[in-house]
Coordinates of C-alpha atoms in Angstrom, one line a residue:
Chain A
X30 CA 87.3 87.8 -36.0
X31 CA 83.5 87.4 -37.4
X32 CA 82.2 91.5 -38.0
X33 CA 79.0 92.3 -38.1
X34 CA 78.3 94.5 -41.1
X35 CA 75.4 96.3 -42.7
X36 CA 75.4 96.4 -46.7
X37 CA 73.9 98.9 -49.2
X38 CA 71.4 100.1 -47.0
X39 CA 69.0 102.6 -49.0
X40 CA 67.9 105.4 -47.2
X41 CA 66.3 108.4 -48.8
X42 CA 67.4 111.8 -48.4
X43 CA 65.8 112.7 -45.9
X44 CA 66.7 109.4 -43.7
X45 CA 63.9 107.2 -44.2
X46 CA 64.7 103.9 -44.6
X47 CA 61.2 102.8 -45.5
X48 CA 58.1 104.4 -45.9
X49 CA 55.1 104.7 -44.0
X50 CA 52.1 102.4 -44.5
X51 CA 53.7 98.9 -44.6
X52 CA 51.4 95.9 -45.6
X53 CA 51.4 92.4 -47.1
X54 CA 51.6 94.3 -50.7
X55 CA 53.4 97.2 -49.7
X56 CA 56.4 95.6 -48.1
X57 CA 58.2 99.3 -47.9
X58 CA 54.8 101.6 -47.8
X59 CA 54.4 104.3 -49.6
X60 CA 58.2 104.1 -50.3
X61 CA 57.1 101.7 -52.6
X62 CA 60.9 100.1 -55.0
X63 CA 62.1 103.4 -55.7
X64 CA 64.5 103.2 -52.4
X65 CA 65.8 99.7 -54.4
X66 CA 66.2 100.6 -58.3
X67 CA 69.4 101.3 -58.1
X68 CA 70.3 97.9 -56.8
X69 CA 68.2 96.2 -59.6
X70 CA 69.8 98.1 -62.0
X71 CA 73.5 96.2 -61.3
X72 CA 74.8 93.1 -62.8
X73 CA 74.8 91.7 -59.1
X74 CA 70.9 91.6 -59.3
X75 CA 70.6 91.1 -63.3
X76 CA 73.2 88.4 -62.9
X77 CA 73.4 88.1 -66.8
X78 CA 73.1 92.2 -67.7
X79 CA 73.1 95.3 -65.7
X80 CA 75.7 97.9 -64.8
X81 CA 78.8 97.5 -63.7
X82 CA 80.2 100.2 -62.1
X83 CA 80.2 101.4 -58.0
X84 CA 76.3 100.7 -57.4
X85 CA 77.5 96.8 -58.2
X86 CA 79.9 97.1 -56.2
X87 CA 78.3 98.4 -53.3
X88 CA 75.9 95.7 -53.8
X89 CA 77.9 92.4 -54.8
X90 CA 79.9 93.3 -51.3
X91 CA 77.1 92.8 -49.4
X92 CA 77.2 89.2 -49.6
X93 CA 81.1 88.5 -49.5
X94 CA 82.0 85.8 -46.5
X95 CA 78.3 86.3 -45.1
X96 CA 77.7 83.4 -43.0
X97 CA 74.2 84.6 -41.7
X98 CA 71.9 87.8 -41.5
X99 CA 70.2 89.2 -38.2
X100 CA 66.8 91.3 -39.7
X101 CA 63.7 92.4 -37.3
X102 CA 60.5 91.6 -37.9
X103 CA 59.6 94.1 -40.2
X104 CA 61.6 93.2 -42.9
X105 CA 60.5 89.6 -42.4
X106 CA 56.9 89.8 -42.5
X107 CA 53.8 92.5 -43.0
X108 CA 52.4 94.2 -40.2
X109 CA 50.2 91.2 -38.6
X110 CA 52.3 88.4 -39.8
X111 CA 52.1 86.6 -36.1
X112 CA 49.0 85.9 -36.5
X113 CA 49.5 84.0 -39.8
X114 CA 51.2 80.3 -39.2
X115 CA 52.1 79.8 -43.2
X116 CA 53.9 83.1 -43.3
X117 CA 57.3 82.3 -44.4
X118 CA 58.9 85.4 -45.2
X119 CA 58.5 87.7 -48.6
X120 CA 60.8 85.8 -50.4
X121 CA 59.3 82.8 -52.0
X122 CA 60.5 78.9 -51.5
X123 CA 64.2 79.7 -52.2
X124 CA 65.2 83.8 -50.3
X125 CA 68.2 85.2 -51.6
X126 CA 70.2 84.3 -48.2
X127 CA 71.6 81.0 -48.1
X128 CA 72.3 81.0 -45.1
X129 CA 70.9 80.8 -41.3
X130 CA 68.5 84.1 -40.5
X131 CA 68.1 85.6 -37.3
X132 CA 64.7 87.0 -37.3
X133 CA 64.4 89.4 -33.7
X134 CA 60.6 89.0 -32.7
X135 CA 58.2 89.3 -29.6
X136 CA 56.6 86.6 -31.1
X137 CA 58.9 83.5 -31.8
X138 CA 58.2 80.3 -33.8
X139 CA 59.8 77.3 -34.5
X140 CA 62.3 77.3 -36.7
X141 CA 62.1 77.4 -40.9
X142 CA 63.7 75.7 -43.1
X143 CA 63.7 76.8 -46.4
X144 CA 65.4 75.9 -50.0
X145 CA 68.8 77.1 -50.5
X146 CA 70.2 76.9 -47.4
X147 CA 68.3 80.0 -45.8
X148 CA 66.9 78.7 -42.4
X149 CA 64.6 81.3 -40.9
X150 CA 65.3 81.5 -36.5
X151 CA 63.4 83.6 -34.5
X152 CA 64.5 85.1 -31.4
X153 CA 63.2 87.6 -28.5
X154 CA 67.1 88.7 -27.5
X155 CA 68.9 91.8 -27.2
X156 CA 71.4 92.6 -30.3
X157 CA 74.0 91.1 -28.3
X158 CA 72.2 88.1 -27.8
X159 CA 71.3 87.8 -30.6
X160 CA 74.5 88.7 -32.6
X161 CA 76.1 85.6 -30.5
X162 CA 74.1 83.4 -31.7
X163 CA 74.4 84.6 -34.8
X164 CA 78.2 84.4 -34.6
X165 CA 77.5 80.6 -33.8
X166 CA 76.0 79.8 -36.7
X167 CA 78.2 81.7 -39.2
X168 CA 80.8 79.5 -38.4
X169 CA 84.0 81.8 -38.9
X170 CA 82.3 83.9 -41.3
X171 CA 80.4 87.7 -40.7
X172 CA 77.4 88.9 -40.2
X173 CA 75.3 90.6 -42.0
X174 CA 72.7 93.1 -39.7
X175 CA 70.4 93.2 -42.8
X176 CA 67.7 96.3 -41.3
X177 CA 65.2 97.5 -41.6
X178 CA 66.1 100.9 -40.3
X179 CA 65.3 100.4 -36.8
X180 CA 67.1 96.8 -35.9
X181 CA 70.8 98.8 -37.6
X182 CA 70.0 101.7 -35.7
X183 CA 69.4 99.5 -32.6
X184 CA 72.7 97.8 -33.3
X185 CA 74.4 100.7 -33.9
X186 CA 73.2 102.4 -30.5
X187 CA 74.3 99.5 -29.1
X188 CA 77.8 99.7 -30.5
X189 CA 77.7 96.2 -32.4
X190 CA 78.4 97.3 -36.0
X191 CA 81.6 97.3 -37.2
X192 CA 81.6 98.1 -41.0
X193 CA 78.4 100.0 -42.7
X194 CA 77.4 101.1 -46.2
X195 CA 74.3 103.2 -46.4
X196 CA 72.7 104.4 -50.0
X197 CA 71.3 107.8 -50.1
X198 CA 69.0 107.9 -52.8
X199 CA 67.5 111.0 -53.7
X200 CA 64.2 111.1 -53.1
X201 CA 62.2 112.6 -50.2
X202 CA 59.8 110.4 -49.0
X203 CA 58.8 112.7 -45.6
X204 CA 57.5 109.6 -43.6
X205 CA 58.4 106.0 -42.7
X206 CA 60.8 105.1 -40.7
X207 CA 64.3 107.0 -40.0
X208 CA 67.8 105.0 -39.7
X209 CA 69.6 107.9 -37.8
X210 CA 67.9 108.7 -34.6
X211 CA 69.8 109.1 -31.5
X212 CA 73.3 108.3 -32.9
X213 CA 74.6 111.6 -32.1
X214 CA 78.4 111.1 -32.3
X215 CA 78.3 108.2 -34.3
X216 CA 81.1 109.4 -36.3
X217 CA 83.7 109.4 -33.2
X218 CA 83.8 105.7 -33.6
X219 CA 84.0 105.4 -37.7
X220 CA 85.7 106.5 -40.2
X221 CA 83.7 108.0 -42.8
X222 CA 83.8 107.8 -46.7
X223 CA 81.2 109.2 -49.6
X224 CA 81.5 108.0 -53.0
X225 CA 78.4 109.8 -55.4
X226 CA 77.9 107.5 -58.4
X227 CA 77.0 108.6 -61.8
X228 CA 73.3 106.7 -60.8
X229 CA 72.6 109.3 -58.3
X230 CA 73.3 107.4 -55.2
X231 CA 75.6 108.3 -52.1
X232 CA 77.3 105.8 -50.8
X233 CA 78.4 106.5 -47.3
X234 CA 80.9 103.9 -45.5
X235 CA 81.4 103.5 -42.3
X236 CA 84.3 101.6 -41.1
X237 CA 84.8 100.9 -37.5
X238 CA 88.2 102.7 -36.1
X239 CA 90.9 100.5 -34.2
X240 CA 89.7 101.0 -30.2
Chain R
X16 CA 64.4 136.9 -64.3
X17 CA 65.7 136.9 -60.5
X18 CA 66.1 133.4 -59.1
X19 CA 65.8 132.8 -55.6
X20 CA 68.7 130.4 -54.5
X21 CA 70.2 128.7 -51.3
X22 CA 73.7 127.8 -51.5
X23 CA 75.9 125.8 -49.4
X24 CA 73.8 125.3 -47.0
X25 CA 75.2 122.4 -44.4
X26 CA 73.2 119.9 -42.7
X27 CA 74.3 116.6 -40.4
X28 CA 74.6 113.3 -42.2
X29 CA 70.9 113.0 -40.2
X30 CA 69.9 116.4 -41.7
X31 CA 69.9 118.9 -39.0
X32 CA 70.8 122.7 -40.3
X33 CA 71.8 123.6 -36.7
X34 CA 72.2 122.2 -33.5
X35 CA 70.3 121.9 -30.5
X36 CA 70.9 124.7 -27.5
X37 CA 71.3 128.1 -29.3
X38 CA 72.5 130.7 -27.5
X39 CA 74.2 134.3 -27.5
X40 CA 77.7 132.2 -27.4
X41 CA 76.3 129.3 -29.5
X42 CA 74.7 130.2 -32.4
X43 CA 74.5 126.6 -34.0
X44 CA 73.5 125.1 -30.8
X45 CA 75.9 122.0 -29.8
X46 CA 77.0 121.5 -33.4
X47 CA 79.7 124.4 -33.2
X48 CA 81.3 125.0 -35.6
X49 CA 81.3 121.4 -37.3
X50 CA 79.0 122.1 -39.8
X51 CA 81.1 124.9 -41.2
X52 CA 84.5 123.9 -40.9
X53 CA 84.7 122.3 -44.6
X54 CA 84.1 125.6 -45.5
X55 CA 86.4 127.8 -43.5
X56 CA 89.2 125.7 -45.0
X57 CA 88.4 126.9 -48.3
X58 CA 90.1 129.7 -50.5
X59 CA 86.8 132.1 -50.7
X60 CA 87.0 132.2 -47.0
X61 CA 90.4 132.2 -46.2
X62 CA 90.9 134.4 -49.3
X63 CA 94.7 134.2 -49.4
X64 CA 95.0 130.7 -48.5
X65 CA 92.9 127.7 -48.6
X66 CA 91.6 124.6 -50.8
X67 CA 90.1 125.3 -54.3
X68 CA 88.6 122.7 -54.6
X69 CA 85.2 121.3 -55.0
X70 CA 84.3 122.6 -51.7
X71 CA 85.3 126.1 -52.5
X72 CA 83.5 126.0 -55.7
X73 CA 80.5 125.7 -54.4
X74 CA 81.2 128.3 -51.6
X75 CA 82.7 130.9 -54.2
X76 CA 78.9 130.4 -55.9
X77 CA 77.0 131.7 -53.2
X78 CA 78.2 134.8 -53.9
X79 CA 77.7 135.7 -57.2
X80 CA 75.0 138.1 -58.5
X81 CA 73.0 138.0 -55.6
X82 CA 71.1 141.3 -55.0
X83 CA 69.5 140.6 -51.6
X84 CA 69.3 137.8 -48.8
X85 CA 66.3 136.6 -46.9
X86 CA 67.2 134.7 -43.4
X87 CA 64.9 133.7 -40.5
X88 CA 65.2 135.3 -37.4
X89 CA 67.3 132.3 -35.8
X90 CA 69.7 133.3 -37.9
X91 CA 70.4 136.5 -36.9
X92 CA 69.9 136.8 -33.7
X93 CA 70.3 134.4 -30.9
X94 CA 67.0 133.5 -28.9
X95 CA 65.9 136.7 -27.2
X96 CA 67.5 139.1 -29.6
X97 CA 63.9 141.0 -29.8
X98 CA 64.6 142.2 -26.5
X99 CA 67.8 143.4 -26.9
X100 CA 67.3 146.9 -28.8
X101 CA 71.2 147.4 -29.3
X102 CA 71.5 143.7 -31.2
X103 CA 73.0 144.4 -34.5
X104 CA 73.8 140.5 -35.7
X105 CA 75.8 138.3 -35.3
X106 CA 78.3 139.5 -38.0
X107 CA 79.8 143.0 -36.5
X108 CA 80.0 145.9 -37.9
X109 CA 80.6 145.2 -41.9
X110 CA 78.6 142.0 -42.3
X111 CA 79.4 140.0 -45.2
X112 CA 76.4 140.7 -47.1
X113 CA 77.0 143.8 -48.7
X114 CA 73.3 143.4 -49.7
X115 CA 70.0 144.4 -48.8
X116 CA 69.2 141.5 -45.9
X117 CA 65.2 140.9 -45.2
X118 CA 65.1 139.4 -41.9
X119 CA 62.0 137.3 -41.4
X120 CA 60.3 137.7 -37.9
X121 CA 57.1 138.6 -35.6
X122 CA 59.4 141.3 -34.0
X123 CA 59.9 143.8 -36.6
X124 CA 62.2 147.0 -35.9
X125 CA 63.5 149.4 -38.0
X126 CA 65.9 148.7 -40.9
X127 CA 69.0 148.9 -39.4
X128 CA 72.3 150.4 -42.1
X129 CA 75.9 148.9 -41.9
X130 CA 79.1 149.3 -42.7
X131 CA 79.9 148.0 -46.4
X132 CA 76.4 147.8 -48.0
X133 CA 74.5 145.8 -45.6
X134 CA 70.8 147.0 -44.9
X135 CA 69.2 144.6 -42.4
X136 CA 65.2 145.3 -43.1
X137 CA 62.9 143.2 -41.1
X138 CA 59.6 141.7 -42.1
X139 CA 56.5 139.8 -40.9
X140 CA 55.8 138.3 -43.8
X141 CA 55.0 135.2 -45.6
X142 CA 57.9 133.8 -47.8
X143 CA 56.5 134.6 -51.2
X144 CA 55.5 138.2 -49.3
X145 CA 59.1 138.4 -48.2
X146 CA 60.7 137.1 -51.9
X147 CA 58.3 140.1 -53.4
X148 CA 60.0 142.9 -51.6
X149 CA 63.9 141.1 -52.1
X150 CA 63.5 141.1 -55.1
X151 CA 62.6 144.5 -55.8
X152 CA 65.6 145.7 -53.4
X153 CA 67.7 143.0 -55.5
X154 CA 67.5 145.6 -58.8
X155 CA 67.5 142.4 -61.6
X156 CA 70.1 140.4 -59.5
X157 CA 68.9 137.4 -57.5
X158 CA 67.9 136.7 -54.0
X159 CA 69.7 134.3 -51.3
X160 CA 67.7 132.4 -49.0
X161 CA 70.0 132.6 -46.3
X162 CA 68.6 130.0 -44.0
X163 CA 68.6 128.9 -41.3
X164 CA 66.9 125.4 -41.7
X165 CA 63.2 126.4 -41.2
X166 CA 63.1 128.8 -43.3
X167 CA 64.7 126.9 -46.1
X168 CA 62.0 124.5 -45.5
X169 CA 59.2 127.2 -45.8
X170 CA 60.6 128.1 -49.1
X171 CA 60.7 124.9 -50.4
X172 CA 57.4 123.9 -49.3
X173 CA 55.9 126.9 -51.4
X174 CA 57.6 125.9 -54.2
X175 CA 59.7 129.8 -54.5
X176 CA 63.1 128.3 -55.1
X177 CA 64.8 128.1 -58.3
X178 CA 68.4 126.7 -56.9
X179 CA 69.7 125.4 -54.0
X180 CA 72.5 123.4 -52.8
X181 CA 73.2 121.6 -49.8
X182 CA 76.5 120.5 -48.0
X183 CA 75.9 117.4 -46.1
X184 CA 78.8 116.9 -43.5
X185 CA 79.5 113.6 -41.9
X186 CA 78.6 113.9 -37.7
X187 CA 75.8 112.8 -36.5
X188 CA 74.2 115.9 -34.5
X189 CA 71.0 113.8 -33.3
X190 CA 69.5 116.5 -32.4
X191 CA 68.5 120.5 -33.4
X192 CA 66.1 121.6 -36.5
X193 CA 65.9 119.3 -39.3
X194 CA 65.9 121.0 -42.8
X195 CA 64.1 118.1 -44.8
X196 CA 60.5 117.9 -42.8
X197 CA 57.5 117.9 -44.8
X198 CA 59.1 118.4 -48.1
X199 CA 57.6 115.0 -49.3
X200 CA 58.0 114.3 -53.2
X201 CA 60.4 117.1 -53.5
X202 CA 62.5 115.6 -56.1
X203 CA 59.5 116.0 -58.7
X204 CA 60.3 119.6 -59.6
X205 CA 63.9 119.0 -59.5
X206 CA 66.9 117.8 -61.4
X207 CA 69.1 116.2 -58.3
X208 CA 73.1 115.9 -58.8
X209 CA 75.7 114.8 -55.9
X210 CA 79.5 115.0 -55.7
X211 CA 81.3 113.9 -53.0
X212 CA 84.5 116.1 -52.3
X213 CA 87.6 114.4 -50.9
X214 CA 86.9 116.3 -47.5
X215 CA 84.3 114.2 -46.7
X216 CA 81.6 116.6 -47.6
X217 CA 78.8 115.6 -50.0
X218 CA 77.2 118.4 -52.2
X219 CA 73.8 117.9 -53.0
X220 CA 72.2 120.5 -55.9
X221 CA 68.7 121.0 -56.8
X222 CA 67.8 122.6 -60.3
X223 CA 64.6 123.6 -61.1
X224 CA 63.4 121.7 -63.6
X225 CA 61.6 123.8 -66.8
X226 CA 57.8 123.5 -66.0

């Protein structure tokens, strides 16, 4: 069975999963890195320093038996990004992803390919569409719903996620864009774990229940 | 000097501090009881039985050398209490104050005495108005802001409190009164620690930091 999971998601205390004010230089607005120092803090980001304890955890899990990422537009590209042809994601020549990456648009382009193995896809689909497909072309492997906040809570509403981990950093950042609403209940379906770690983080798991 | 402090104060996992719906028969709105439970499992409430644990810890806190409590009108009374001139609380006839209580509201009426040491005063006021007087009726002990969630938030927002902690429960509410809402860049003026008890419950605590 291929899951579809969502990895070390940051949020900050008061929900927001990025900030308000996105642009080409501020790919998480006013938000700014400080939802994502914890994450470069670990060895899994350092590779050859960095801590080792449950932050790297958290994070080196996130890309265990991936075989490709669904993300919305958002994460991909700047506000306006549509209307620029050479845009090819905020990653550089090689992204971090290795894999194919299911980008969900209104305004689909031919495919990407980039070094690495990343191949950027773009698709106007419902989740479940689009989580076939993406199914497809992990090849017996999961995948990874990689935000931002409103593509996880769209798959959650929709019932498609079946393992979670969200990272509560805290910070209030009072604007941006919230992971949680309209999942009242969520819980009935998940069993629920919080870890703190010595960095400050929450991490909260969700793991599907057997149905 | 007499700190103003908010202690165990439970929110959703999406940060509401009470449900939506209140009534005479549901004072938390739909949430119930759920955002309370954790703590009527503990020893300090149970008193001859119960958990000692982390969660009673910070439960047994909330107590201690407090000389007066300020709570919002929501909180003690259900919507429509004003016109209701026999409404006493929610809490019968020996609340579980034992304190001076300044109860915040457009609606004032006289200060009503209880059973046990309980004086409910009432007040239309602004916070650091409100804090003045409480602390005056607190005689050198300190003063609990009782909640609910908007007044927290008021508090906060004028920068009048020296302590609080919050108990973040895992359910998803969806819906009700947020606690965190404009409090933007509150981790400046604070020292921020989380423990996550083995009930599931995550306790969040803000420390003034010296300025």
């Amino acid at each position: 069975m291929s899951l579809a999971r969502v990895h070390a998601f940051a949020i900050s205390l008061d929900g927001f999963g990025t900030g308000a004010g996105q642009s080409k230089d501020l790919h998480f607005g006013h938000a700014g890195d400080r939802l994502h120092q914890w994450r470069f803090a670990t060895q899994s980001w350092q590779q050859t320093s960095g801590s080792r304890g449950i932050d790297n955890l958290f994070a080196l899990e996130a890309g265990a038996e991936i075989g490709a990422e669904i993300m919305g537009a958002g994460k991909w590209g700047h506000p306006g990004w549509e209307d620029d042809p050479d845009w090819k994601g905020a990653w550089g020549a090689n992204p971090p992803f290795h894999t194919p990456v299911f980008v969900l648009t209104h305004h689909p382009r031919p495919s990407i390919e980039m070094e690495g193995g990343t191949t950027f896809h773009f698709l106007d689909a419902s989740p479940a569409e689009a989580l076939e497909q993406a199914r497809k072309a992990a090849d017996g492997d999961d995948v990874r719903i990689g935000g931002g906040p409103t593509v996880i809570r769209d798959f959650l509403a929709a019932g498609l996620v079946d393992y979670m981990s969200v990272a509560i950093v805290p910070i209030l950042l009072g604007r941006g864009v919230r992971l949680w609403d309209g999942l009242e209940g969520l819980e009935k379906t998940y069993d629920i774990e919080s870890v703190a770690s010595p960095s400050g983080i929450v991490h909260v798991t969700f793991t599907r229940t057997a149905t």
